[in-house]
Amino acid sequence: MIEKEKLIEFARFGIVGSLAIAIQYTIYLFLINYLNETIANTIGYIVSFCCNFLLTTYFTFKVKPNKKRAGGFAFSHLMNWGIQTLLLNLFLWVGVDKVWAPWPMYAISAPINFLFVRFFVKTKGESV
């Protein structure tokens, strides 16, 4: 059985992740009119990443940010960006419209990212 704390943590991750996706997708939608889809997605990802770290540490996992967590968070997000880039290009390649291609990408990459981020940011038993 999944612990109540982990379910609440996952819900908070969903809130922060939804905000990050909203920022990323809004920027992507604007930039695809001017740039390649991969570049537009990358710029959106970088901008959303900036607010994501503090929200993830303080709100999602309720831990204090530090250099070690920042490094782990950045590493996990670098891996997530790579997964997103591969998936976005796969969905574009199979013919998904560029406006809709990020959605299946998010659906696959978000749960994977939760596991990466939780591993690097949360230390058992520690909180703010």
JSON list of C-alpha atoms in Angstrom, two decimals:
[
{"chain": "A", "resi": 1, "resn": "MET", "atom": "CA", "xyz": [0.00, 0.00, 0.00]},
{"chain": "A", "resi": 2, "resn": "ILE", "atom": "CA", "xyz": [1.26, 3.46, -0.89]},
{"chain": "A", "resi": 3, "resn": "GLU", "atom": "CA", "xyz": [1.83, 5.70, 2.10]},
{"chain": "A", "resi": 4, "resn": "LYS", "atom": "CA", "xyz": [-0.42, 8.75, 2.49]},
{"chain": "A", "resi": 5, "resn": "GLU", "atom": "CA", "xyz": [2.64, 11.04, 2.61]},
{"chain": "A", "resi": 6, "resn": "LYS", "atom": "CA", "xyz": [3.86, 9.78, -0.77]},
{"chain": "A", "resi": 7, "resn": "LEU", "atom": "CA", "xyz": [0.42, 10.32, -2.33]},
{"chain": "A", "resi": 8, "resn": "ILE", "atom": "CA", "xyz": [0.32, 13.88, -1.01]},
{"chain": "A", "resi": 9, "resn": "GLU", "atom": "CA", "xyz": [3.86, 14.43, -2.23]},
{"chain": "A", "resi": 10, "resn": "PHE", "atom": "CA", "xyz": [2.89, 13.17, -5.68]},
{"chain": "A", "resi": 11, "resn": "ALA", "atom": "CA", "xyz": [-0.14, 15.51, -5.71]},
{"chain": "A", "resi": 12, "resn": "ARG", "atom": "CA", "xyz": [2.09, 18.47, -4.83]},
{"chain": "A", "resi": 13, "resn": "PHE", "atom": "CA", "xyz": [4.48, 17.37, -7.58]},
{"chain": "A", "resi": 14, "resn": "GLY", "atom": "CA", "xyz": [1.50, 17.40, -9.94]},
{"chain": "A", "resi": 15, "resn": "ILE", "atom": "CA", "xyz": [0.64, 20.97, -9.00]},
{"chain": "A", "resi": 16, "resn": "VAL", "atom": "CA", "xyz": [4.21, 22.21, -9.46]},
{"chain": "A", "resi": 17, "resn": "GLY", "atom": "CA", "xyz": [4.62, 20.13, -12.60]},
{"chain": "A", "resi": 18, "resn": "SER", "atom": "CA", "xyz": [1.39, 21.49, -14.06]},
{"chain": "A", "resi": 19, "resn": "LEU", "atom": "CA", "xyz": [2.60, 25.03, -13.49]},
{"chain": "A", "resi": 20, "resn": "ALA", "atom": "CA", "xyz": [5.97, 24.20, -15.07]},
{"chain": "A", "resi": 21, "resn": "ILE", "atom": "CA", "xyz": [4.26, 22.56, -18.06]},
{"chain": "A", "resi": 22, "resn": "ALA", "atom": "CA", "xyz": [1.93, 25.56, -18.46]},
{"chain": "A", "resi": 23, "resn": "ILE", "atom": "CA", "xyz": [4.92, 27.91, -18.56]},
{"chain": "A", "resi": 24, "resn": "GLN", "atom": "CA", "xyz": [6.88, 25.63, -20.90]},
{"chain": "A", "resi": 25, "resn": "TYR", "atom": "CA", "xyz": [3.94, 25.00, -23.27]},
{"chain": "A", "resi": 26, "resn": "THR", "atom": "CA", "xyz": [2.93, 28.68, -23.43]},
{"chain": "A", "resi": 27, "resn": "ILE", "atom": "CA", "xyz": [6.45, 29.67, -24.41]},
{"chain": "A", "resi": 28, "resn": "TYR", "atom": "CA", "xyz": [6.64, 26.74, -26.86]},
{"chain": "A", "resi": 29, "resn": "LEU", "atom": "CA", "xyz": [3.36, 27.79, -28.54]},
{"chain": "A", "resi": 30, "resn": "PHE", "atom": "CA", "xyz": [4.61, 31.34, -28.97]},
{"chain": "A", "resi": 31, "resn": "LEU", "atom": "CA", "xyz": [8.06, 30.36, -30.24]},
{"chain": "A", "resi": 32, "resn": "ILE", "atom": "CA", "xyz": [7.04, 27.65, -32.74]},
{"chain": "A", "resi": 33, "resn": "ASN", "atom": "CA", "xyz": [5.90, 30.50, -34.96]},
{"chain": "A", "resi": 34, "resn": "TYR", "atom": "CA", "xyz": [9.51, 31.68, -35.15]},
{"chain": "A", "resi": 35, "resn": "LEU", "atom": "CA", "xyz": [11.81, 28.78, -34.26]},
{"chain": "A", "resi": 36, "resn": "ASN", "atom": "CA", "xyz": [12.28, 25.05, -34.74]},
{"chain": "A", "resi": 37, "resn": "GLU", "atom": "CA", "xyz": [10.09, 22.97, -32.38]},
{"chain": "A", "resi": 38, "resn": "THR", "atom": "CA", "xyz": [13.05, 21.48, -30.48]},
{"chain": "A", "resi": 39, "resn": "ILE", "atom": "CA", "xyz": [14.57, 24.90, -29.87]},
{"chain": "A", "resi": 40, "resn": "ALA", "atom": "CA", "xyz": [11.19, 26.35, -28.86]},
{"chain": "A", "resi": 41, "resn": "ASN", "atom": "CA", "xyz": [10.65, 23.49, -26.41]},
{"chain": "A", "resi": 42, "resn": "THR", "atom": "CA", "xyz": [14.16, 23.86, -24.98]},
{"chain": "A", "resi": 43, "resn": "ILE", "atom": "CA", "xyz": [13.71, 27.58, -24.33]},
{"chain": "A", "resi": 44, "resn": "GLY", "atom": "CA", "xyz": [10.35, 26.91, -22.67]},
{"chain": "A", "resi": 45, "resn": "TYR", "atom": "CA", "xyz": [11.96, 24.17, -20.59]},
{"chain": "A", "resi": 46, "resn": "ILE", "atom": "CA", "xyz": [14.76, 26.44, -19.38]},
{"chain": "A", "resi": 47, "resn": "VAL", "atom": "CA", "xyz": [12.36, 29.19, -18.36]},
{"chain": "A", "resi": 48, "resn": "SER", "atom": "CA", "xyz": [10.04, 26.79, -16.51]},
{"chain": "A", "resi": 49, "resn": "PHE", "atom": "CA", "xyz": [13.06, 25.17, -14.82]},
{"chain": "A", "resi": 50, "resn": "CYS", "atom": "CA", "xyz": [13.95, 28.47, -13.15]},
{"chain": "A", "resi": 51, "resn": "CYS", "atom": "CA", "xyz": [10.89, 28.57, -10.84]},
{"chain": "A", "resi": 52, "resn": "ASN", "atom": "CA", "xyz": [10.57, 24.79, -10.62]},
{"chain": "A", "resi": 53, "resn": "PHE", "atom": "CA", "xyz": [13.53, 24.15, -8.30]},
{"chain": "A", "resi": 54, "resn": "LEU", "atom": "CA", "xyz": [12.34, 26.35, -5.44]},
{"chain": "A", "resi": 55, "resn": "LEU", "atom": "CA", "xyz": [8.76, 25.15, -5.72]},
{"chain": "A", "resi": 56, "resn": "THR", "atom": "CA", "xyz": [9.93, 21.54, -5.80]},
{"chain": "A", "resi": 57, "resn": "THR", "atom": "CA", "xyz": [12.14, 21.82, -2.76]},
{"chain": "A", "resi": 58, "resn": "TYR", "atom": "CA", "xyz": [9.95, 23.99, -0.52]},
{"chain": "A", "resi": 59, "resn": "PHE", "atom": "CA", "xyz": [6.46, 22.91, -1.62]},
{"chain": "A", "resi": 60, "resn": "THR", "atom": "CA", "xyz": [6.66, 19.44, -3.16]},
{"chain": "A", "resi": 61, "resn": "PHE", "atom": "CA", "xyz": [9.21, 17.70, -0.97]},
{"chain": "A", "resi": 62, "resn": "LYS", "atom": "CA", "xyz": [9.41, 20.25, 1.88]},
{"chain": "A", "resi": 63, "resn": "VAL", "atom": "CA", "xyz": [13.19, 20.27, 2.09]},
{"chain": "A", "resi": 64, "resn": "LYS", "atom": "CA", "xyz": [15.71, 23.11, 2.12]},
{"chain": "A", "resi": 65, "resn": "PRO", "atom": "CA", "xyz": [17.44, 23.88, -1.17]},
{"chain": "A", "resi": 66, "resn": "ASN", "atom": "CA", "xyz": [21.20, 23.38, -1.18]},
{"chain": "A", "resi": 67, "resn": "LYS", "atom": "CA", "xyz": [24.00, 22.88, -3.69]},
{"chain": "A", "resi": 68, "resn": "LYS", "atom": "CA", "xyz": [23.72, 19.09, -3.62]},
{"chain": "A", "resi": 69, "resn": "ARG", "atom": "CA", "xyz": [19.96, 19.19, -4.29]},
{"chain": "A", "resi": 70, "resn": "ALA", "atom": "CA", "xyz": [20.42, 21.85, -6.95]},
{"chain": "A", "resi": 71, "resn": "GLY", "atom": "CA", "xyz": [22.98, 19.66, -8.70]},
{"chain": "A", "resi": 72, "resn": "GLY", "atom": "CA", "xyz": [20.77, 16.58, -8.48]},
{"chain": "A", "resi": 73, "resn": "PHE", "atom": "CA", "xyz": [17.75, 18.57, -9.62]},
{"chain": "A", "resi": 74, "resn": "ALA", "atom": "CA", "xyz": [19.68, 19.98, -12.58]},
{"chain": "A", "resi": 75, "resn": "PHE", "atom": "CA", "xyz": [20.97, 16.50, -13.49]},
{"chain": "A", "resi": 76, "resn": "SER", "atom": "CA", "xyz": [17.50, 14.96, -13.27]},
{"chain": "A", "resi": 77, "resn": "HIS", "atom": "CA", "xyz": [16.10, 17.77, -15.40]},
{"chain": "A", "resi": 78, "resn": "LEU", "atom": "CA", "xyz": [18.87, 17.38, -17.94]},
{"chain": "A", "resi": 79, "resn": "MET", "atom": "CA", "xyz": [17.85, 13.72, -18.25]},
{"chain": "A", "resi": 80, "resn": "ASN", "atom": "CA", "xyz": [14.18, 14.77, -18.45]},
{"chain": "A", "resi": 81, "resn": "TRP", "atom": "CA", "xyz": [14.97, 17.35, -21.14]},
{"chain": "A", "resi": 82, "resn": "GLY", "atom": "CA", "xyz": [16.71, 14.61, -23.14]},
{"chain": "A", "resi": 83, "resn": "ILE", "atom": "CA", "xyz": [13.69, 12.32, -22.82]},
{"chain": "A", "resi": 84, "resn": "GLN", "atom": "CA", "xyz": [11.38, 15.17, -23.81]},
{"chain": "A", "resi": 85, "resn": "THR", "atom": "CA", "xyz": [13.50, 16.07, -26.82]},
{"chain": "A", "resi": 86, "resn": "LEU", "atom": "CA", "xyz": [13.53, 12.48, -28.06]},
{"chain": "A", "resi": 87, "resn": "LEU", "atom": "CA", "xyz": [9.79, 12.06, -27.51]},
{"chain": "A", "resi": 88, "resn": "LEU", "atom": "CA", "xyz": [8.87, 15.41, -29.07]},
{"chain": "A", "resi": 89, "resn": "ASN", "atom": "CA", "xyz": [10.85, 14.60, -32.18]},
{"chain": "A", "resi": 90, "resn": "LEU", "atom": "CA", "xyz": [9.39, 11.07, -32.29]},
{"chain": "A", "resi": 91, "resn": "PHE", "atom": "CA", "xyz": [5.83, 12.39, -32.14]},
{"chain": "A", "resi": 92, "resn": "LEU", "atom": "CA", "xyz": [6.59, 15.04, -34.77]},
{"chain": "A", "resi": 93, "resn": "TRP", "atom": "CA", "xyz": [8.21, 12.38, -36.97]},
{"chain": "A", "resi": 94, "resn": "VAL", "atom": "CA", "xyz": [5.14, 10.10, -36.81]},
{"chain": "A", "resi": 95, "resn": "GLY", "atom": "CA", "xyz": [2.98, 13.03, -37.86]},
{"chain": "A", "resi": 96, "resn": "VAL", "atom": "CA", "xyz": [1.54, 14.51, -34.68]},
{"chain": "A", "resi": 97, "resn": "ASP", "atom": "CA", "xyz": [0.85, 18.20, -35.26]},
{"chain": "A", "resi": 98, "resn": "LYS", "atom": "CA", "xyz": [3.46, 20.48, -33.67]},
{"chain": "A", "resi": 99, "resn": "VAL", "atom": "CA", "xyz": [0.80, 22.12, -31.49]},
{"chain": "A", "resi": 100, "resn": "TRP", "atom": "CA", "xyz": [-0.24, 18.75, -29.98]},
{"chain": "A", "resi": 101, "resn": "ALA", "atom": "CA", "xyz": [3.06, 16.82, -29.99]},
{"chain": "A", "resi": 102, "resn": "PRO", "atom": "CA", "xyz": [4.13, 18.05, -26.52]},
{"chain": "A", "resi": 103, "resn": "TRP", "atom": "CA", "xyz": [1.10, 16.50, -24.80]},
{"chain": "A", "resi": 104, "resn": "PRO", "atom": "CA", "xyz": [1.99, 12.81, -25.21]},
{"chain": "A", "resi": 105, "resn": "MET", "atom": "CA", "xyz": [5.59, 13.85, -24.50]},
{"chain": "A", "resi": 106, "resn": "TYR", "atom": "CA", "xyz": [4.49, 15.36, -21.14]},
{"chain": "A", "resi": 107, "resn": "ALA", "atom": "CA", "xyz": [2.33, 12.32, -20.34]},
{"chain": "A", "resi": 108, "resn": "ILE", "atom": "CA", "xyz": [5.34, 10.02, -20.65]},
{"chain": "A", "resi": 109, "resn": "SER", "atom": "CA", "xyz": [8.10, 12.23, -19.27]},
{"chain": "A", "resi": 110, "resn": "ALA", "atom": "CA", "xyz": [6.34, 13.68, -16.18]},
{"chain": "A", "resi": 111, "resn": "PRO", "atom": "CA", "xyz": [6.07, 10.43, -14.16]},
{"chain": "A", "resi": 112, "resn": "ILE", "atom": "CA", "xyz": [9.67, 9.53, -15.06]},
{"chain": "A", "resi": 113, "resn": "ASN", "atom": "CA", "xyz": [10.79, 12.98, -13.96]},
{"chain": "A", "resi": 114, "resn": "PHE", "atom": "CA", "xyz": [8.99, 12.58, -10.61]},
{"chain": "A", "resi": 115, "resn": "LEU", "atom": "CA", "xyz": [11.10, 9.52, -9.85]},
{"chain": "A", "resi": 116, "resn": "PHE", "atom": "CA", "xyz": [14.33, 11.25, -10.92]},
{"chain": "A", "resi": 117, "resn": "VAL", "atom": "CA", "xyz": [13.62, 14.41, -8.93]},
{"chain": "A", "resi": 118, "resn": "ARG", "atom": "CA", "xyz": [12.45, 12.55, -5.82]},
{"chain": "A", "resi": 119, "resn": "PHE", "atom": "CA", "xyz": [15.62, 10.47, -5.83]},
{"chain": "A", "resi": 120, "resn": "PHE", "atom": "CA", "xyz": [17.90, 13.51, -6.07]},
{"chain": "A", "resi": 121, "resn": "VAL", "atom": "CA", "xyz": [16.00, 16.03, -3.92]},
{"chain": "A", "resi": 122, "resn": "LYS", "atom": "CA", "xyz": [14.35, 14.12, -1.08]},
{"chain": "A", "resi": 123, "resn": "THR", "atom": "CA", "xyz": [16.41, 12.52, 1.66]},
{"chain": "A", "resi": 124, "resn": "LYS", "atom": "CA", "xyz": [14.52, 10.03, 3.80]},
{"chain": "A", "resi": 125, "resn": "GLY", "atom": "CA", "xyz": [13.09, 11.60, 6.92]},
{"chain": "A", "resi": 126, "resn": "GLU", "atom": "CA", "xyz": [14.26, 15.14, 6.15]},
{"chain": "A", "resi": 127, "resn": "SER", "atom": "CA", "xyz": [11.97, 18.14, 5.85]},
{"chain": "A", "resi": 128, "resn": "VAL", "atom": "CA", "xyz": [12.06, 21.95, 6.11]}
]
